[in-house]
XYZ file of C-alpha atoms in Angstrom:
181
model
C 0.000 0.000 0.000
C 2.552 2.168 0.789
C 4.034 2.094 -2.530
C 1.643 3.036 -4.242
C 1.293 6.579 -1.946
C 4.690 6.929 -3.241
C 4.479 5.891 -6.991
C 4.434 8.558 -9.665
C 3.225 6.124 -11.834
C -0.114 4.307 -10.158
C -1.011 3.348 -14.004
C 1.346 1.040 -13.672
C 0.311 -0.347 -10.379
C -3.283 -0.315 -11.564
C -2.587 -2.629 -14.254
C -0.695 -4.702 -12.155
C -3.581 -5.111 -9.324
C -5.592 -6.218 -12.614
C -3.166 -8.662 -13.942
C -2.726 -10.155 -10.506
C -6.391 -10.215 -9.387
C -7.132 -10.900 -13.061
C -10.879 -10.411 -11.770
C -10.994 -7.474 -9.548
C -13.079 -8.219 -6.703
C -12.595 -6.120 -3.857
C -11.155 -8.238 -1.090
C -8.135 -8.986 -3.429
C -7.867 -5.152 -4.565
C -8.272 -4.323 -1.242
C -4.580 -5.985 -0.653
C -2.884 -3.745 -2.785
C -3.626 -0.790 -0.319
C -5.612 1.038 -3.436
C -8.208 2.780 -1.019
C -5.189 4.649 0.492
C -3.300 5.934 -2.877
C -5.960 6.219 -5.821
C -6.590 9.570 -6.009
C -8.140 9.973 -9.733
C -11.835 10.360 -9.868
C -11.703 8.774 -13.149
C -9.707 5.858 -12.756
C -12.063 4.767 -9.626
C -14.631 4.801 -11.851
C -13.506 2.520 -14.366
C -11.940 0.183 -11.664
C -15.209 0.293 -9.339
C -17.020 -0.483 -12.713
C -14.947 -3.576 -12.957
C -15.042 -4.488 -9.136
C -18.964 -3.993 -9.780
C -19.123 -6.636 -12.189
C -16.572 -9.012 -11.140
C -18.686 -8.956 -7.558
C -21.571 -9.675 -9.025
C -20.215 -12.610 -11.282
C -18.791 -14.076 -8.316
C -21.534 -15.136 -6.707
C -24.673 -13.659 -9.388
C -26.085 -11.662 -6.238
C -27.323 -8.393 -7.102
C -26.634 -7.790 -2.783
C -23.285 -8.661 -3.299
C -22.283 -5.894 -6.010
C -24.851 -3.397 -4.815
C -22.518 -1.040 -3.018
C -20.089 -0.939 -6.004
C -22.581 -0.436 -8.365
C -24.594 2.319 -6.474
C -20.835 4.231 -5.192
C -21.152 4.767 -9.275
C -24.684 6.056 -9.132
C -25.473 3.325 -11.158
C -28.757 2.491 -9.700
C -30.482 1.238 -13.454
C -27.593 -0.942 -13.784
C -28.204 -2.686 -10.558
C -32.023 -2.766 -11.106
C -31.444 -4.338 -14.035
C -29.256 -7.617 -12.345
C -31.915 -7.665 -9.439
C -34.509 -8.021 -13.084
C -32.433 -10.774 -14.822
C -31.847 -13.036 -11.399
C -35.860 -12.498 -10.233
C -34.954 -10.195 -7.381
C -37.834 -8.393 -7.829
C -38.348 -6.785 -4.271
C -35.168 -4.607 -4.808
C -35.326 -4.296 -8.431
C -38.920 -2.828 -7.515
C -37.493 -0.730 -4.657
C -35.064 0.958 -7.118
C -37.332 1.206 -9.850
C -38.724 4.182 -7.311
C -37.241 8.056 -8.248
C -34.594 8.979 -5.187
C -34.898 12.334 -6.197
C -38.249 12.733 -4.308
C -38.160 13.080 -0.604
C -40.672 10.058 0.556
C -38.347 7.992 -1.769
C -35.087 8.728 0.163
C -36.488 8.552 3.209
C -37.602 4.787 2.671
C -34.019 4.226 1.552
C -33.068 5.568 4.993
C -35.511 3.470 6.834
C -34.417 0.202 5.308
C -30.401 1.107 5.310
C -31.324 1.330 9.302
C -33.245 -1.864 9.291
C -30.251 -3.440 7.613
C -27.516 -2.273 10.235
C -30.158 -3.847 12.923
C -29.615 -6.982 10.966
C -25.758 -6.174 10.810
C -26.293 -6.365 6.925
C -23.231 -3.759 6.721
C -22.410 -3.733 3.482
C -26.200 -3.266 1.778
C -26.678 -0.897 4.611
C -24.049 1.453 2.999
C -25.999 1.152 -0.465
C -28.734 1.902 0.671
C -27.099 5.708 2.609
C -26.169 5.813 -0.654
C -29.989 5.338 -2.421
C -30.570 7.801 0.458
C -28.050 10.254 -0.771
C -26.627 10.012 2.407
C -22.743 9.288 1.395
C -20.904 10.375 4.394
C -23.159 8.149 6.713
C -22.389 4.822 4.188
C -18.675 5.999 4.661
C -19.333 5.554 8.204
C -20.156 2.138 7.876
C -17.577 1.093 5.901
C -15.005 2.377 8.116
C -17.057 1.929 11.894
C -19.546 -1.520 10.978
C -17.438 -3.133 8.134
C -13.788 -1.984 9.368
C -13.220 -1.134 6.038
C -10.992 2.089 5.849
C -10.133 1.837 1.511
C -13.321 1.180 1.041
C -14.718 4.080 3.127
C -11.809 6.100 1.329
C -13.087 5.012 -2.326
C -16.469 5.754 -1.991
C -15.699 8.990 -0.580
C -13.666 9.658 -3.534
C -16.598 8.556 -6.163
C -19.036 10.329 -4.202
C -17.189 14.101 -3.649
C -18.394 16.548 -5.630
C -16.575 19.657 -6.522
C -18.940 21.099 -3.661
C -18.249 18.515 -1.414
C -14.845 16.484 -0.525
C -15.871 13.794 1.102
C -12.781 12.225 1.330
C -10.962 15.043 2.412
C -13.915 15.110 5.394
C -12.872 11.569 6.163
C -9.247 12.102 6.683
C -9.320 14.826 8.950
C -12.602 14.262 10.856
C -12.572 10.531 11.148
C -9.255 8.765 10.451
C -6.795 11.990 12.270
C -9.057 12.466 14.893
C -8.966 8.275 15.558
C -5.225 8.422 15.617
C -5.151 11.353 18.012
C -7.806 9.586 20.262
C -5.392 6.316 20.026
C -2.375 8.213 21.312
C-alpha cells in the first residue's frame, strides 16, 4: 500500500492489481492498499465499474455488487441484475425516483433496518440510495472496518462542492489516531 502513496506512476500499479487479481473483486484489490493511494476520480470509476461486475459474477447476487454499483450512481444498472436473477423486491425498490423526498427517506428506513440486521455492506448502499454518502462511509469504516473502502467511496461520491474524502481524513481517520495516542 505504501508504494503506491509513493508511486508517480499508479497506471502502472493499476494494471498490475488487474493482472494479478485478473478479476478485480474487492477483497483482493483491497490488498494492494488502493483505497489509500488512488486519487483519480476517473480511474475509480472505471476500476469500481470492474469491481462492480466481477462482484456480481462471483456469486450472481445483485446484494453482493450493490454497493459498487450504487458508489457509481449506477442504480439502473443494478435494477437491471436484481430483473435478470428475479430479485424483484429490490429491483422494484429501485425502480422508485430517489430524487423525491418520501423515496429517500424509505431508503433511509431500510439502510437502518439493515444495520439492525448487521447487513453492513447493503446498509451502505442503501445511505447511498438515500443520498446520504458520508453516513455509508461511516459504515464502511465503523460496521465493516473497512478504511479503503470508506476512502473510495468517498472519492466517487465528492463533488466539486463537497470532498468527502478530504472530510474523512481529517474528521474521522486523524481524529482516531489522536484519540489512540
Amino acid at each position: 500500500g505504501i508504494w503506491g502513496l509513493l508511486s508517480k506512476d499508479k497506471d502502472v500499479l493499476l494494471q498490475c492489481i488487474s493482472d494479478v487479481a485478473g478479476k478485480l473483486v474487492w477483497s483482493e484489490v483491497r490488498l494492494s492498499g488502493l483505497g489509500y493511494w488512488i486519487d483519480s476520480k476517473v480511474t475509480a470509476l472505471s476500476l469500481f465499474e470492474k469491481i462492480a461486475k466481477s462482484e456480481f459474477l462471483r456469486k450472481r447476487d445483485p446484494h453482493h455488487c450493490a454497493l459498487f454499483y450504487l458508489a457509481l450512481n449506477k442504480v439502473n444498472v443494478l435494477g437491471g441484475l436484481c430483473r435478470a436473477t428475479s430479485n424483484t423486491k429490490l429491483g422494484d425498490f429501485l425502480k422508485r425516483n430517489f430524487d423525491e423526498d418520501a423515496n429517500r427517506v424509505a431508503a433511509l428506513k431500510n439502510a437502518y433496518a439493515l444495520l439492525g440486521q448487521h447487513r453492513y455492506e447493503l446498509a451502505a448502499a442503501f445511505f447511498l440510495l438515500a443520498r446520504k454518502p458520508e453516513d455509508a462511509i461511516e459504515v464502511c469504516v465503523k460496521n465493516l472496518g473497512d478504511v479503503q473502502l470508506g476512502l473510495s467511496i468517498a472519492l466517487l461520491q465528492s463533488t466539486d462542492e463537497k470532498d468527502l474524502r478530504t472530510n474523512l481524513i481529517e474528521k474521522t481517520l486523524m481524529n482516531g489516531a489522536k484519540e489512540r495516542k
